[in-house]
PDB file of C-alpha atoms in Angstrom:
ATOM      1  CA  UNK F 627       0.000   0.000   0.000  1.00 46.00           C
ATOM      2  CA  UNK F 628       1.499   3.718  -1.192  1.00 60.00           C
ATOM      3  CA  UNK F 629       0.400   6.099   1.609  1.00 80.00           C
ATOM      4  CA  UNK F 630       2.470   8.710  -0.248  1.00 89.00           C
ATOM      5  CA  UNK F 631       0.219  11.438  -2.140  1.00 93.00           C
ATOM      6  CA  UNK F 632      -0.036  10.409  -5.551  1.00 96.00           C
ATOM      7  CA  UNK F 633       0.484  13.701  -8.280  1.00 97.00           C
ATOM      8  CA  UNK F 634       0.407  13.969 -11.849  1.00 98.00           C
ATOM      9  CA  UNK F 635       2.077  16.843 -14.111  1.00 99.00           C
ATOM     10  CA  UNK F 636       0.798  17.321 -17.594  1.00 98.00           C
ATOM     11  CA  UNK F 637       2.736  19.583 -19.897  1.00 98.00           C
ATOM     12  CA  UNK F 638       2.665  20.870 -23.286  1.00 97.00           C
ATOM     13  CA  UNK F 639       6.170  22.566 -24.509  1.00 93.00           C
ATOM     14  CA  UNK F 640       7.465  24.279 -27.789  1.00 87.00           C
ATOM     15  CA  UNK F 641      11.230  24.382 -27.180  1.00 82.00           C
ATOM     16  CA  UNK F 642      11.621  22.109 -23.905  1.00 87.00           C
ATOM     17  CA  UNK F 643      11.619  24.603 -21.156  1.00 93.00           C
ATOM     18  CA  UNK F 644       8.190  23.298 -19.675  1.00 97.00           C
ATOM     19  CA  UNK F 645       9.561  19.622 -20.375  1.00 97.00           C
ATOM     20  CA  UNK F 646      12.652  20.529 -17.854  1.00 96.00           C
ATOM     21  CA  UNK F 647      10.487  22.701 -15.392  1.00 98.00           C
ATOM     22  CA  UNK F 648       8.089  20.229 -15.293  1.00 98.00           C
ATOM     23  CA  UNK F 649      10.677  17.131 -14.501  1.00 98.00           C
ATOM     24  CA  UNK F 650      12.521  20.141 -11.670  1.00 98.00           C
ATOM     25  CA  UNK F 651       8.708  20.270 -10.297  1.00 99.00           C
ATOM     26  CA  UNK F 652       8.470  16.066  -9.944  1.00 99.00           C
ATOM     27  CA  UNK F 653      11.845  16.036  -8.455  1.00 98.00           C
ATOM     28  CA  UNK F 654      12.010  18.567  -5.321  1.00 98.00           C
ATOM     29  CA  UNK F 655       8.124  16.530  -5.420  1.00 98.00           C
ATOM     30  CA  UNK F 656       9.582  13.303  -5.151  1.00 98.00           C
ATOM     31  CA  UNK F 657      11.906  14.853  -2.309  1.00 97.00           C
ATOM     32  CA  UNK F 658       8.842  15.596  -0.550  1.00 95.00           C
ATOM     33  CA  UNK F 659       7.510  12.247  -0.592  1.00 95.00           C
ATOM     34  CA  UNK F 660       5.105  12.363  -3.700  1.00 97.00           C
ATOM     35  CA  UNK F 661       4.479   9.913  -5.938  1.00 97.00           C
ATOM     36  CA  UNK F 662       4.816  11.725  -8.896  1.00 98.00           C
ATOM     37  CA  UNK F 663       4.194  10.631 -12.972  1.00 98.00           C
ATOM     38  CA  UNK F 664       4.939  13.506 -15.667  1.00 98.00           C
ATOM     39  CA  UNK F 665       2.950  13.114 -18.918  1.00 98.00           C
ATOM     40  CA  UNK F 666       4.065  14.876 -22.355  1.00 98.00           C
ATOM     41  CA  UNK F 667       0.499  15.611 -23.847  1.00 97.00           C
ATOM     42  CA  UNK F 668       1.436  15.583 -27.341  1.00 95.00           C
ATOM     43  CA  UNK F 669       2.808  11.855 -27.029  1.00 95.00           C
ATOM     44  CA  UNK F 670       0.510   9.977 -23.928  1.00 94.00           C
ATOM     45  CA  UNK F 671      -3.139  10.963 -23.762  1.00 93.00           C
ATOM     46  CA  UNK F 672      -4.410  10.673 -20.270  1.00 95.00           C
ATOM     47  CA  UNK F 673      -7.638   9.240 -19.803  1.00 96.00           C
ATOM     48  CA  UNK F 674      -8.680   8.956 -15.877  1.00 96.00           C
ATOM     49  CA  UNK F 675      -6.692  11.183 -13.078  1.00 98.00           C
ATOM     50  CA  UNK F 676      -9.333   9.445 -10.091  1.00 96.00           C
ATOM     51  CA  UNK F 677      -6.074   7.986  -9.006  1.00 95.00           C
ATOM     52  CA  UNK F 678      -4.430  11.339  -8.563  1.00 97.00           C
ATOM     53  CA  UNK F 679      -4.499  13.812  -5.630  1.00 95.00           C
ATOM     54  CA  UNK F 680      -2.420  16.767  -6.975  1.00 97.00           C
ATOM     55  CA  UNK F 681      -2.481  17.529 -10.754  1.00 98.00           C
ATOM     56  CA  UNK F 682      -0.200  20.025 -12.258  1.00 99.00           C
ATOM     57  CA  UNK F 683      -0.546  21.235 -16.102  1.00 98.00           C
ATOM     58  CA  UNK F 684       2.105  22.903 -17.244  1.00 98.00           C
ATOM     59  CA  UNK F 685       2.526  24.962 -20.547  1.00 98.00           C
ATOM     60  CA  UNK F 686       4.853  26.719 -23.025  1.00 95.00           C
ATOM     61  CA  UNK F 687       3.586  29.868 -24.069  1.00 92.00           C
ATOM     62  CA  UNK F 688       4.134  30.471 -27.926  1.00 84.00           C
ATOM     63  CA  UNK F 689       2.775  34.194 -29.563  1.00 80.00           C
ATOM     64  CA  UNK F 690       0.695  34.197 -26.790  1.00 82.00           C
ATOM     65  CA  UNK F 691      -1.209  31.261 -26.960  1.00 90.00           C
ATOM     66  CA  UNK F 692      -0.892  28.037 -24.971  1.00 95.00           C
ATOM     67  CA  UNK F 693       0.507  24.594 -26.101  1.00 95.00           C
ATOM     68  CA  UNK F 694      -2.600  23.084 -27.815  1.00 95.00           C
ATOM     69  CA  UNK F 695      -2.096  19.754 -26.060  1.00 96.00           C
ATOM     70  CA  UNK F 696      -1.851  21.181 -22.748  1.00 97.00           C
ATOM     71  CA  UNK F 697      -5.065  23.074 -22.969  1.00 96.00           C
ATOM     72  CA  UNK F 698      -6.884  19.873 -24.506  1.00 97.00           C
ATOM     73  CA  UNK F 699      -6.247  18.497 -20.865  1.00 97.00           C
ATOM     74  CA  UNK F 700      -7.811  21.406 -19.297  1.00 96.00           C
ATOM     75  CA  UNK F 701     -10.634  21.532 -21.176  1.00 96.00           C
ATOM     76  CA  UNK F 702     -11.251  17.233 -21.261  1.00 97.00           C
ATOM     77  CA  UNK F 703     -10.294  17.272 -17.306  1.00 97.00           C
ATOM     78  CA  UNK F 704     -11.723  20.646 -16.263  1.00 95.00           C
ATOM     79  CA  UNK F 705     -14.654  18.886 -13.984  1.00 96.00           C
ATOM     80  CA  UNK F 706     -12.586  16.250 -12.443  1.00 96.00           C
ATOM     81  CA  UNK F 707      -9.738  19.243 -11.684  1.00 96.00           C
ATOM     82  CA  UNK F 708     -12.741  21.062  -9.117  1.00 92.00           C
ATOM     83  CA  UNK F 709     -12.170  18.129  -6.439  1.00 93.00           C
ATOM     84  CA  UNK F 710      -8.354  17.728  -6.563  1.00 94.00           C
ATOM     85  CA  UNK F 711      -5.443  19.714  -5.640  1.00 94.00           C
ATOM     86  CA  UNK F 712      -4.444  21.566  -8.741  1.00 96.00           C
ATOM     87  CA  UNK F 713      -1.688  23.891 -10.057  1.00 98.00           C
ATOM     88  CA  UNK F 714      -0.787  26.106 -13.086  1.00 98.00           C
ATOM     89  CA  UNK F 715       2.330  26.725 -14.525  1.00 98.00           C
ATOM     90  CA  UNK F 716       3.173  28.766 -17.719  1.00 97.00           C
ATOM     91  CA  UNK F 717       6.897  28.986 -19.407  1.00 96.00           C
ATOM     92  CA  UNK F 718       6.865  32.403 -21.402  1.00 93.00           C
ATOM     93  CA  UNK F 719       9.546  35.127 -21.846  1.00 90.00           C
ATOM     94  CA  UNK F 720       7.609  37.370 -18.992  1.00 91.00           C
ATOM     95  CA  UNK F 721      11.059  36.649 -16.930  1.00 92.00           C
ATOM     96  CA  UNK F 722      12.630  39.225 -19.345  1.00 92.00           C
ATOM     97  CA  UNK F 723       9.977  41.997 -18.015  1.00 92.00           C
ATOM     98  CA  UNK F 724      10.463  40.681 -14.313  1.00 93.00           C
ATOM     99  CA  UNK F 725      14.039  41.547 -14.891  1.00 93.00           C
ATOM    100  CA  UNK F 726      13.316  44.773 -16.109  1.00 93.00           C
ATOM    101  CA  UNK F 727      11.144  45.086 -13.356  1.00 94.00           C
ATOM    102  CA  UNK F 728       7.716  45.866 -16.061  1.00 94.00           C
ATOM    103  CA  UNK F 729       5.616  45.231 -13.548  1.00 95.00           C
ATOM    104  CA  UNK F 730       2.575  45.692 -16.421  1.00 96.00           C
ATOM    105  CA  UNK F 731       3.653  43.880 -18.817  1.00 93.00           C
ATOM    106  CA  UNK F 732       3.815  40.679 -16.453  1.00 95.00           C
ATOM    107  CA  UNK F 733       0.698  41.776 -15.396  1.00 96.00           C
ATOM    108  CA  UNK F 734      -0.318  41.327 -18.802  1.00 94.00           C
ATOM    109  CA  UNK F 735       0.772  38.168 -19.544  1.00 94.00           C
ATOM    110  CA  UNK F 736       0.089  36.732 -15.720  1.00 95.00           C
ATOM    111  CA  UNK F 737      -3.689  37.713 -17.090  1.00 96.00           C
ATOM    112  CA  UNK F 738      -3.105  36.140 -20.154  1.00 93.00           C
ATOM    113  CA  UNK F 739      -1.689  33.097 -19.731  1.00 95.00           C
ATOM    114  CA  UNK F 740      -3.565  31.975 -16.318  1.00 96.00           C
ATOM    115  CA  UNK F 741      -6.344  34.114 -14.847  1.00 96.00           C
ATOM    116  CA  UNK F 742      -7.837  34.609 -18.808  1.00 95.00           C
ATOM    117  CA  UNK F 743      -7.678  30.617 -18.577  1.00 95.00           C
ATOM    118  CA  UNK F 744      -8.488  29.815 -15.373  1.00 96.00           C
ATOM    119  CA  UNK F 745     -11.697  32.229 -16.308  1.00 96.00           C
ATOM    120  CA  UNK F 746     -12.438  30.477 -19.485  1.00 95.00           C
ATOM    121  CA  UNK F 747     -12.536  26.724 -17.709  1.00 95.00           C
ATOM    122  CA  UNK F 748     -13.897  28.171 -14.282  1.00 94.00           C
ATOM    123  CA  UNK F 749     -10.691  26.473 -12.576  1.00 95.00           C
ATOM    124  CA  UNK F 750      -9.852  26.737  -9.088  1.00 94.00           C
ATOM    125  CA  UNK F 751      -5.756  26.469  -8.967  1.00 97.00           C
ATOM    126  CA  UNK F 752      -4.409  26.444  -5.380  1.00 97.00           C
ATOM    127  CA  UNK F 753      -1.036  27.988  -6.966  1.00 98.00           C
ATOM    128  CA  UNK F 754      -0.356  29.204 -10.320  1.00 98.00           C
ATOM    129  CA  UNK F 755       3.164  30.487 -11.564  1.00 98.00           C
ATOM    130  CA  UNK F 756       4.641  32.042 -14.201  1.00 96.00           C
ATOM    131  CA  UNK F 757       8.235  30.548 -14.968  1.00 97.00           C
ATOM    132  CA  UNK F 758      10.457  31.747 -17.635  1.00 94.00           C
ATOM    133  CA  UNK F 759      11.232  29.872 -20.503  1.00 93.00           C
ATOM    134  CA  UNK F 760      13.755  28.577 -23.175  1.00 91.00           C
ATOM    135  CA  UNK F 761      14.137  31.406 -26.425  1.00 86.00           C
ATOM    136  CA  UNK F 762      15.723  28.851 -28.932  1.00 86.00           C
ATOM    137  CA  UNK F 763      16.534  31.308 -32.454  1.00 83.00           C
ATOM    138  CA  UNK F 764      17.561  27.465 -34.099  1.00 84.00           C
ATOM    139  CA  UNK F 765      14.057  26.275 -33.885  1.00 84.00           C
ATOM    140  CA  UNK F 766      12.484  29.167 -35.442  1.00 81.00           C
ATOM    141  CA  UNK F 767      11.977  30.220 -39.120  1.00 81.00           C
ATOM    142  CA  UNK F 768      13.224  32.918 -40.886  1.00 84.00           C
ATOM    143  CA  UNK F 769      10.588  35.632 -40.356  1.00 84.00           C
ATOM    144  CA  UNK F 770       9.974  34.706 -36.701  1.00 80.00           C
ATOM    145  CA  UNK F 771      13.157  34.321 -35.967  1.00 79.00           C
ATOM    146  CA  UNK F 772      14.100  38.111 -37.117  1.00 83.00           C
ATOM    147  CA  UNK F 773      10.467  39.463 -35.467  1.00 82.00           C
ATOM    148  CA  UNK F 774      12.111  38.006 -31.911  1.00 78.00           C
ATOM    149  CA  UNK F 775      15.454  39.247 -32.348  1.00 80.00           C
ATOM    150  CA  UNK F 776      14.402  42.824 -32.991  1.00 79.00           C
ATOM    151  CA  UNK F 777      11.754  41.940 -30.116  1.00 80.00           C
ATOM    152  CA  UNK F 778      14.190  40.755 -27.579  1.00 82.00           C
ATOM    153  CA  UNK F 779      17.758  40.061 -28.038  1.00 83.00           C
ATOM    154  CA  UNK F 780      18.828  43.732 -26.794  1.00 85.00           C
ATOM    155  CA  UNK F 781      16.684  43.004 -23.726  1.00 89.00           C
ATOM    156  CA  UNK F 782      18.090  39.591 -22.869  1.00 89.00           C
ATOM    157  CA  UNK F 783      21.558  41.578 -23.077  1.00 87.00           C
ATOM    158  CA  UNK F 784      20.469  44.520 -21.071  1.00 88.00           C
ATOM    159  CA  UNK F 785      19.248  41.891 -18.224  1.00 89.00           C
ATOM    160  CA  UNK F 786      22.097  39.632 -18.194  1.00 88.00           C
ATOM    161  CA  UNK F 787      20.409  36.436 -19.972  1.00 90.00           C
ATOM    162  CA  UNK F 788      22.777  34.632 -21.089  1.00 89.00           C
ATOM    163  CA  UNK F 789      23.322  32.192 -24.963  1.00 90.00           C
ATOM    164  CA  UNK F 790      23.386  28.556 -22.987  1.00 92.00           C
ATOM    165  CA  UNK F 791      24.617  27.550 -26.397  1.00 92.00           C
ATOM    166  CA  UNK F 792      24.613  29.632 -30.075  1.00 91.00           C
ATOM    167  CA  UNK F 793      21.000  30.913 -30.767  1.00 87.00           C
ATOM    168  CA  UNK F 794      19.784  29.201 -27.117  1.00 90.00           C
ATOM    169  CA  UNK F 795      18.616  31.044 -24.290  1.00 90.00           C
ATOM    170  CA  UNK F 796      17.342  29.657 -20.896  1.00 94.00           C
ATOM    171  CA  UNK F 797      15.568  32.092 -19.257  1.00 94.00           C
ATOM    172  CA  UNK F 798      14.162  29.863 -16.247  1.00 95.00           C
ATOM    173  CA  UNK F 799      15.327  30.427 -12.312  1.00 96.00           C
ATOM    174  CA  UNK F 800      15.474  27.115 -10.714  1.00 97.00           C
ATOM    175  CA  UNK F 801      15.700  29.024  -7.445  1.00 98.00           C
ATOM    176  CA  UNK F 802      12.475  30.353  -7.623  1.00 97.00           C
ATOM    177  CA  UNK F 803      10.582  26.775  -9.794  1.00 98.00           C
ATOM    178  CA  UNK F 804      11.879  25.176  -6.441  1.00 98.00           C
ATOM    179  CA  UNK F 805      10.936  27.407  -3.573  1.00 98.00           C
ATOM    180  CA  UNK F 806       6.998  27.542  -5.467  1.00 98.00           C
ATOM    181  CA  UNK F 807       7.380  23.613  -5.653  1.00 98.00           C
ATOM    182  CA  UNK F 808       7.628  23.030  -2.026  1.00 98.00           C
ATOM    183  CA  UNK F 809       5.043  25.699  -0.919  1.00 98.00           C
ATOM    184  CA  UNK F 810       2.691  23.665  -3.449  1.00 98.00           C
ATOM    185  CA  UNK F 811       3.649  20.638  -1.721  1.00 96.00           C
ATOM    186  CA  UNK F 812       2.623  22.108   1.563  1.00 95.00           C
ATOM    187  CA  UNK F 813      -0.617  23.498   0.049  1.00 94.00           C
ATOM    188  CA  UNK F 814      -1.458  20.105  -1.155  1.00 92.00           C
ATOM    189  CA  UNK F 815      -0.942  18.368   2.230  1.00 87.00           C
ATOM    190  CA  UNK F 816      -3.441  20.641   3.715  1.00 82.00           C
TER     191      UNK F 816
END
């Protein structure tokens, strides 16, 4: 018999920063004595989470708009979510405007990417987050590409982001996935 809290984290991701956040989240879980599965929903559709008292759903945020698959869960799951323990997390470049210290403009997005969402499904998150995410100039085409340079490379230089290799840029704090990992955790014991 498992008497450890069982959780599940669904994510959808564009360039793999909501992949890695969401495996950072399971770990410092698993530290706390979950019993934690993370789901891709492109690749594994989930069909029952009865078995599941936390549920995290993670997402990339791409021009504004959420990882298809990820939503898809939300909307298929948005019932069942009302009587468990559940979490959002969004991987966007709002980290950027943190940095800057744009207090509106992650307003903006915080509105867009969750509370617009958690509106539109009438969810009840105990936590939500906004994490940075991964700015990768190789996985774009041409025209995009050239829109996001002119759109942020002088502001990921300004704020001390970092290439993590040519064209890559990881724009997540670990520090901070962590710390709101472990407060959920504590949330979700209550």
């Amino acid at each position: 018999m498992n008497d450890r809290p069982r959780g599940l984290i669904v994510y959808g991701t564009t360039f793999g920063a909501t992949k890695g956040t969401s495996e950072e989240i399971a770990r410092v879980l698993r530290e706390q004595d979950f019993d934690i599965k993370v789901v891709n929903a492109q690749e594994e559709k989930i069909k029952d989470i009865s078995d599941y008292e936390l549920v995290i759903v993670g997402s990339s945020l791409a021009n504004c708009r959420w990882n298809g698959h990820a939503e898809d869960f939300l909307k298929k799951f948005r019932k069942e979510l009302e009587q468990k323990q559940f979490a959002l997390f969004v991987s966007s470049v709002a980290a950027i405007s943190e940095r800057e210290g744009n207090t509106d403009e992650v307003a903006k997005i915080r509105k867009l990417a969750l509370e617009d969402k958690i509106s539109k499904y009438g969810l009840k998150p105990v936590m939500t987050a906004l994490f940075g995410g991964i700015l990768n100039y190789n996985k774009m085409g041409l025209v995009t590409r050239k829109g996001m340079e002119v759109a942020f490379m002088s502001r990921l230089q300004n704020n001390g982001f970092k290439e993590t290799e040519p064209g890559v840029y990881d724009l997540r704090d670990w520090d901070k996935i962590r710390s709101w990992t472990r407060e959920l955790a504590r949330k979700a014991r209550e």
